[in-house]
Tab-separated table of C-alpha atoms in Angstrom:
chain	number	residue	atom	x	y	z
X	27	MET	CA	158.767	55.396	166.014
X	28	GLY	CA	159.272	53.084	163.061
X	29	LEU	CA	158.236	53.785	159.571
X	30	ARG	CA	155.294	51.399	159.842
X	31	GLU	CA	153.798	53.449	162.741
X	32	THR	CA	154.583	56.680	160.971
X	33	LEU	CA	152.735	55.519	157.840
X	34	LEU	CA	149.617	54.519	159.886
X	35	ASP	CA	149.690	57.878	161.715
X	36	ILE	CA	149.874	59.700	158.375
X	37	LYS	CA	146.905	57.734	157.071
X	38	SER	CA	144.861	58.301	160.203
X	39	GLU	CA	145.732	62.040	160.302
X	40	ALA	CA	144.908	62.611	156.602
X	41	GLU	CA	141.643	60.936	156.688
X	42	SER	CA	140.580	62.729	159.784
X	43	ARG	CA	141.538	66.034	158.312
X	44	LEU	CA	139.858	65.328	155.102
X	45	HIS	CA	136.488	64.890	156.876
X	46	GLU	CA	136.652	68.336	158.499
X	47	ALA	CA	133.912	70.729	157.349
X	48	ASN	CA	136.043	73.246	155.755
X	49	ALA	CA	138.925	71.083	154.683
X	50	ASP	CA	140.929	72.215	151.757
X	51	ILE	CA	141.095	69.008	149.759
X	52	GLU	CA	143.688	69.994	147.303
X	53	ALA	CA	146.073	71.511	150.046
X	54	LEU	CA	145.780	68.283	152.028
X	55	ARG	CA	146.609	66.178	148.914
X	56	ILE	CA	149.790	68.271	148.353
X	57	GLN	CA	150.670	68.068	151.987
X	58	TYR	CA	150.465	64.322	152.341
X	59	LEU	CA	150.952	63.008	148.734
X	60	GLY	CA	152.939	65.819	147.005
X	61	LYS	CA	156.585	65.578	145.950
X	62	LYS	CA	157.526	67.221	149.144
X	63	GLY	CA	154.725	65.707	151.158
X	64	GLU	CA	154.765	63.735	154.329
X	65	LEU	CA	154.345	60.329	152.632
X	66	THR	CA	157.117	60.986	150.210
X	67	ALA	CA	159.394	62.104	153.013
X	68	VAL	CA	158.745	58.819	154.834
X	69	LEU	CA	159.420	56.762	151.700
X	70	ARG	CA	162.829	58.387	151.286
X	71	GLY	CA	163.854	56.804	154.608
X	72	MET	CA	163.268	53.234	153.311
X	73	GLY	CA	166.926	53.010	152.313
X	74	GLN	CA	167.655	52.621	156.019
X	75	LEU	CA	165.621	49.432	156.323
X	76	SER	CA	166.976	46.075	155.949
X	77	PRO	CA	166.251	44.115	152.771
X	78	GLU	CA	163.749	41.872	154.624
X	79	GLU	CA	161.703	44.909	155.960
X	80	ARG	CA	161.444	46.835	152.717
X	81	PRO	CA	158.735	44.788	150.927
X	82	ALA	CA	156.370	44.945	153.838
X	83	VAL	CA	156.919	48.643	154.434
X	84	GLY	CA	156.593	49.353	150.665
X	85	ALA	CA	153.347	47.506	150.437
X	86	LEU	CA	151.984	49.416	153.413
X	87	ALA	CA	153.092	52.669	151.972
X	88	ASN	CA	151.156	51.815	148.754
X	89	GLU	CA	148.095	50.964	150.785
X	90	VAL	CA	148.288	54.297	152.655
X	91	ARG	CA	148.664	56.175	149.414
X	92	ALA	CA	145.749	54.301	147.828
X	93	SER	CA	143.728	54.879	150.904
X	94	ILE	CA	144.429	58.664	151.055
X	95	GLU	CA	143.782	59.018	147.288
X	96	GLY	CA	140.552	57.071	147.617
X	97	GLU	CA	139.283	59.311	150.476
X	98	ILE	CA	140.238	62.410	148.447
X	99	ALA	CA	138.266	61.183	145.463
X	100	LYS	CA	135.261	60.361	147.778
X	101	MET	CA	135.312	63.706	149.453
X	102	LYS	CA	135.600	65.490	146.115
X	103	ALA	CA	132.688	63.595	144.643
X	104	GLU	CA	130.530	64.408	147.834
X	105	ARG	CA	131.315	68.108	147.530
X	106	GLU	CA	130.475	68.143	143.783
X	107	GLU	CA	127.207	66.430	144.537
X	108	LYS	CA	126.346	69.007	147.230
X	109	LEU	CA	127.210	71.840	144.808
X	110	ARG	CA	124.969	70.179	142.128
X	111	GLU	CA	122.121	69.936	144.580
X	112	LEU	CA	122.531	73.520	145.721
X	113	LYS	CA	122.613	74.749	142.084
X	114	LEU	CA	119.563	72.734	141.216
X	115	SER	CA	117.715	74.049	144.165
X	116	ALA	CA	118.664	77.680	143.260
X	117	GLU	CA	117.453	77.123	139.707
X	118	LYS	CA	114.319	75.397	140.759
X	119	ILE	CA	111.165	76.739	138.963
X	120	ASP	CA	107.887	76.795	140.721
X	121	VAL	CA	105.416	75.928	137.987
X	122	THR	CA	102.528	76.847	140.071
X	123	MET	CA	103.508	80.488	140.160
X	124	PRO	CA	101.992	82.869	137.586
X	125	SER	CA	104.391	83.328	134.641
X	126	VAL	CA	105.734	86.705	133.636
X	127	LEU	CA	104.808	87.077	129.987
X	128	PRO	CA	107.137	89.072	127.658
X	129	PRO	CA	105.404	91.939	125.818
X	130	VAL	CA	103.893	90.680	122.525
X	131	GLY	CA	103.516	93.004	119.560
X	132	LYS	CA	100.432	93.513	117.547
X	133	ARG	CA	99.756	94.348	113.996
X	134	HIS	CA	99.851	98.012	112.994
X	135	PRO	CA	96.405	99.436	112.324
X	136	LEU	CA	97.339	99.802	108.547
X	137	ALA	CA	98.587	96.196	108.418
X	138	GLN	CA	95.418	94.939	110.101
X	139	VAL	CA	93.062	96.798	107.675
X	140	GLN	CA	95.054	95.556	104.788
X	141	ARG	CA	94.727	91.940	106.206
X	142	ASP	CA	91.020	92.541	106.689
X	143	LEU	CA	90.667	93.640	103.088
X	144	GLU	CA	92.639	90.652	101.766
X	145	ASN	CA	90.511	88.185	103.755
X	146	ILE	CA	87.260	89.704	102.567
X	147	PHE	CA	88.243	89.511	98.893
X	148	LEU	CA	89.912	86.190	99.156
X	149	GLY	CA	86.561	84.948	100.516
X	150	MET	CA	84.892	86.231	97.343
X	151	GLY	CA	87.371	84.368	95.075
X	152	PHE	CA	89.887	87.138	94.355
X	153	SER	CA	93.644	86.695	94.043
X	154	ILE	CA	96.203	88.921	95.615
X	155	VAL	CA	98.726	90.395	93.024
X	156	GLU	CA	101.741	92.711	93.767
X	157	GLY	CA	103.752	94.904	91.499
X	158	PRO	CA	106.751	97.216	91.477
X	159	GLU	CA	106.622	100.418	93.333
X	160	VAL	CA	109.138	102.090	91.027
X	161	GLU	CA	107.051	102.029	87.853
X	162	LEU	CA	107.107	103.005	84.102
X	163	ASP	CA	105.015	106.008	82.949
X	164	PHE	CA	103.283	103.650	80.535
X	165	TYR	CA	101.744	101.439	83.244
X	166	ASN	CA	101.094	104.226	85.679
X	167	PHE	CA	99.402	106.637	83.258
X	168	GLN	CA	99.378	105.791	79.424
X	169	ALA	CA	97.867	102.293	79.707
X	170	LEU	CA	95.189	103.786	82.057
X	171	ASN	CA	93.858	106.076	79.296
X	172	MET	CA	96.080	109.049	80.537
X	173	PRO	CA	98.458	109.906	77.733
X	174	GLU	CA	100.953	112.758	77.951
X	175	GLY	CA	99.248	116.043	78.429
X	176	HIS	CA	96.110	114.589	79.965
X	177	PRO	CA	94.924	116.879	82.758
X	178	ALA	CA	94.438	114.017	85.151
X	179	ARG	CA	98.250	113.743	85.442
X	180	ASP	CA	98.410	117.171	87.068
X	181	THR	CA	96.224	116.203	89.865
X	182	GLN	CA	98.495	113.123	90.662
X	183	ASP	CA	101.526	115.217	91.896
X	184	THR	CA	103.825	112.381	90.863
X	185	PHE	CA	107.444	111.718	91.970
X	186	TYR	CA	109.396	111.376	88.624
X	187	ILE	CA	112.862	109.775	88.739
X	188	THR	CA	113.379	110.299	85.008
X	189	ASP	CA	110.943	111.256	82.173
X	190	ASN	CA	109.877	107.683	81.913
X	191	ILE	CA	110.413	106.287	85.363
X	192	LEU	CA	108.460	107.295	88.531
X	193	LEU	CA	107.167	106.193	91.953
X	194	ARG	CA	103.819	104.783	91.243
X	195	SER	CA	100.894	107.027	92.228
X	196	GLN	CA	98.337	104.250	92.212
X	197	THR	CA	98.358	100.372	92.263
X	198	SER	CA	96.233	100.470	89.060
X	199	SER	CA	99.496	99.731	87.282
X	200	VAL	CA	99.304	96.192	88.683
X	201	GLN	CA	96.035	95.698	87.003
X	202	ILE	CA	97.569	96.580	83.579
X	203	ARG	CA	100.478	94.199	84.123
X	204	THR	CA	97.984	91.456	85.153
X	205	MET	CA	95.945	91.957	82.005
X	206	GLU	CA	98.968	91.863	79.806
X	207	LYS	CA	100.069	88.475	81.260
X	208	LYS	CA	96.679	86.845	81.947
X	209	LYS	CA	93.576	86.698	79.821
X	210	PRO	CA	90.083	86.819	81.365
X	211	PRO	CA	88.557	85.738	83.537
X	212	ILE	CA	90.534	87.996	86.024
X	213	ARG	CA	89.529	88.680	89.563
X	214	ILE	CA	92.420	90.390	91.601
X	215	ILE	CA	93.155	92.971	94.313
X	216	SER	CA	96.496	94.756	94.414
X	217	PRO	CA	97.346	96.261	97.858
X	218	GLY	CA	100.501	98.244	98.459
X	219	ARG	CA	102.331	101.495	98.910
X	220	VAL	CA	101.879	104.500	96.585
X	221	TYR	CA	103.519	107.954	96.385
X	222	ARG	CA	102.280	111.389	95.591
X	223	SER	CA	103.904	114.670	96.138
X	224	ASP	CA	101.435	115.898	98.678
X	225	ASN	CA	102.123	118.164	101.615
X	226	GLU	CA	101.865	116.305	104.880
X	227	ASP	CA	98.825	117.166	106.961
X	228	ALA	CA	96.096	115.523	108.891
X	229	THR	CA	94.620	113.827	105.801
X	230	HIS	CA	97.530	113.753	103.276
X	231	SER	CA	100.855	112.035	103.144
X	232	PRO	CA	103.422	111.671	100.319
X	233	VAL	CA	103.487	107.838	101.093
X	234	PHE	CA	100.230	106.001	101.621
X	235	HIS	CA	98.556	102.665	100.806
X	236	GLN	CA	95.870	101.614	98.442
X	237	CYS	CA	93.951	98.435	97.701
X	238	GLU	CA	92.708	98.321	94.188
X	239	GLY	CA	90.589	95.608	92.568
X	240	LEU	CA	89.908	94.368	89.113
X	241	VAL	CA	87.404	91.923	87.593
X	242	VAL	CA	87.166	91.177	83.861
X	243	ASP	CA	85.018	88.506	82.385
X	244	ARG	CA	82.153	88.078	79.995
X	245	GLY	CA	78.909	89.810	81.004
X	246	ILE	CA	80.261	91.850	83.993
X	247	THR	CA	77.988	94.812	84.832
X	248	MET	CA	77.513	97.635	87.306
X	249	GLY	CA	75.301	95.262	89.247
X	250	ASP	CA	78.215	92.952	89.881
X	251	LEU	CA	80.291	95.924	91.087
X	252	ARG	CA	77.519	97.057	93.456
X	253	GLY	CA	77.112	93.608	94.869
X	254	THR	CA	80.941	93.187	95.446
X	255	LEU	CA	81.205	96.608	97.106
X	256	LEU	CA	78.064	96.008	99.376
X	257	ILE	CA	79.708	92.821	100.622
X	258	LEU	CA	82.898	94.837	101.279
X	259	ALA	CA	81.067	97.629	103.096
X	260	ARG	CA	79.120	95.310	105.353
X	261	GLU	CA	82.204	93.194	106.158
X	262	LEU	CA	83.939	96.387	107.216
X	263	PHE	CA	81.313	98.422	108.892
X	264	GLY	CA	78.608	96.063	109.884
X	265	PRO	CA	75.690	94.072	108.391
X	266	GLU	CA	73.273	97.015	108.360
X	267	THR	CA	75.541	99.140	106.231
X	268	LYS	CA	73.964	100.680	103.027
X	269	ILE	CA	75.917	101.995	100.068
X	270	ARG	CA	75.177	104.474	97.299
X	271	PHE	CA	76.914	105.521	94.072
X	272	ARG	CA	77.513	109.151	93.105
X	273	PRO	CA	78.507	110.007	89.509
X	274	HIS	CA	82.169	110.831	89.068
X	275	HIS	CA	84.856	110.803	86.413
X	276	PHE	CA	88.021	108.681	86.190
X	277	PRO	CA	89.897	108.417	82.795
X	278	TYR	CA	90.278	104.608	83.256
X	279	THR	CA	86.548	103.821	83.936
X	280	GLU	CA	83.326	104.632	82.203
X	281	PRO	CA	80.890	105.055	83.864
X	282	SER	CA	82.624	106.105	86.970
X	283	ALA	CA	81.370	106.580	90.530
X	284	GLU	CA	82.324	107.492	94.075
X	285	LEU	CA	81.060	104.994	96.672
X	286	ASP	CA	79.537	106.214	99.985
X	287	VAL	CA	78.563	104.044	102.902
X	288	SER	CA	75.894	104.870	105.461
X	289	CYS	CA	77.466	106.200	108.648
X	290	PHE	CA	78.230	103.350	110.982
X	291	GLU	CA	78.340	105.708	113.958
X	292	CYS	CA	74.811	107.315	113.694
X	293	GLY	CA	73.197	104.910	111.242
X	294	GLY	CA	72.694	107.622	108.752
X	295	LYS	CA	71.017	110.140	111.085
X	296	GLY	CA	73.998	112.562	110.895
X	297	CYS	CA	76.807	113.050	113.457
X	298	ARG	CA	80.298	114.553	113.688
X	299	LEU	CA	81.906	111.543	111.814
X	300	CYS	CA	79.771	111.961	108.715
X	301	LYS	CA	79.504	115.838	109.175
X	302	GLY	CA	75.808	115.583	109.508
X	303	GLU	CA	75.326	113.975	106.076
X	304	GLY	CA	74.614	110.399	107.238
X	305	TRP	CA	76.976	109.138	104.432
X	306	ILE	CA	80.739	108.739	104.175
X	307	GLU	CA	82.706	108.546	101.039
X	308	ILE	CA	85.236	105.471	101.046
X	309	LEU	CA	86.278	104.792	97.409
X	310	GLY	CA	86.187	105.339	93.751
X	311	CYS	CA	85.054	102.782	91.140
X	312	GLY	CA	83.499	102.190	87.764
X	313	MET	CA	83.385	99.991	84.654
X	314	VAL	CA	86.741	99.464	83.068
X	315	HIS	CA	87.252	101.911	80.061
X	316	PRO	CA	87.149	100.124	76.681
X	317	ASN	CA	90.443	101.892	75.715
X	318	VAL	CA	92.105	100.274	78.755
X	319	LEU	CA	90.931	96.844	77.683
X	320	LEU	CA	91.997	97.378	74.150
X	321	GLY	CA	95.376	98.509	75.217
X	322	CYS	CA	95.902	95.224	77.141
X	323	GLY	CA	94.753	93.046	74.323
X	324	VAL	CA	91.333	92.402	75.650
X	325	ASP	CA	88.327	92.703	73.318
X	326	PRO	CA	85.747	95.063	74.868
X	327	GLU	CA	83.046	93.710	72.599
X	328	GLU	CA	83.507	90.233	74.263
X	329	PHE	CA	84.585	91.232	77.764
X	330	SER	CA	83.741	93.826	80.270
X	331	GLY	CA	84.956	94.483	83.753
X	332	PHE	CA	84.948	96.800	86.849
X	333	ALA	CA	87.580	98.330	88.920
X	334	PHE	CA	87.782	100.168	92.301
X	335	GLY	CA	90.364	101.604	94.629
X	336	VAL	CA	90.217	102.169	98.346
X	337	GLY	CA	92.667	104.118	100.543
X	338	ILE	CA	93.818	101.828	103.367
X	339	GLU	CA	94.540	104.866	105.610
X	340	ARG	CA	91.074	106.136	105.003
X	341	ILE	CA	89.463	102.882	106.144
X	342	ALA	CA	91.744	102.683	109.227
X	343	MET	CA	90.979	106.303	110.242
X	344	LEU	CA	87.269	105.643	109.875
X	345	LYS	CA	87.300	102.304	111.680
X	346	TYR	CA	89.470	103.288	114.507
X	347	HIS	CA	88.346	106.872	114.776
X	348	ILE	CA	91.684	108.403	114.000
X	349	ASP	CA	91.607	112.171	113.110
X	350	ASP	CA	95.136	112.603	112.036
X	351	MET	CA	96.836	110.423	109.493
X	352	ARG	CA	100.270	111.373	110.715
X	353	LEU	CA	99.644	109.401	113.892
X	354	LEU	CA	99.827	106.231	111.775
X	355	TYR	CA	103.369	106.833	110.705
X	356	GLU	CA	105.036	108.147	113.983
X	357	ASN	CA	105.433	104.836	115.667
X	358	ASP	CA	104.442	106.264	119.082
X	359	MET	CA	103.733	103.099	121.190
X	360	ARG	CA	101.329	105.124	123.358
X	361	PHE	CA	99.165	105.568	120.206
X	362	LEU	CA	99.665	102.197	118.635
X	363	ALA	CA	99.085	100.223	121.909
X	364	GLN	CA	95.365	101.183	121.702
X	365	PHE	CA	94.687	99.032	118.753
């Protein structure tokens, strides 16, 4: 058999084997076109040809090589396309099927109550002001009409860092800082964490949250305080809620009062939640003491104001019927998922 016939046989055989279903394309490429391949072996025998035959056989050899290379490229492209189609088919998404939604978190009950309080007071024109949790004795006590030796300090159970630095026991310190920087009219709330050295039980914690409010302007009266707190109570507990003041004493307000709301469970008839009284205590309040105004550079003869402070944990426990404050801090998802 001559070289021409051998070349044509190699071409026919290579193309035939490349079209087999399970053909190893790379192995066939090496077999026919590699350095030790069949086509290369044939070309080494061209030295036996006459000068007249070599150009024609060389041209045919190039055609065979080009044909086999083209077929290899074609078969590779077809296989890659099939693999791509299979991959796309496997990754196909049926948009008509119900989706599997990932779990979405919710606000913690305390965060939700704080957000509710902020929205209520923002709606009444208040601003939200924050302050440091590590505070000076002056802002936490002295400027609030509680100098050294005042008996009210003993009831605070304060965490002292030094003789003059402490963890704030109330957010009233933010009110003092605000009055120092800003002159009336002032209308703010100051929510945040506070710290007291209380033993942990169902109603006490060494770390808890308060939201305190302050209004200072000309002509502010107890009537303004009552109207503000009535709106707060009805927004929190329902439009039929009633409020009442009970006389109390706070060093930084005069007169001072405790605010009760009519029980939102029984409507004031008496139940387990209100302990049969029909009323529930929710916060302390009063008119800002003149000494506090004077200490902040505000003339009590020209300006007056009111202040109040509500425990966020207390509101959350009432609103969500929680009977143990410690549940709010344990991060037990079985508990938190209820809200």
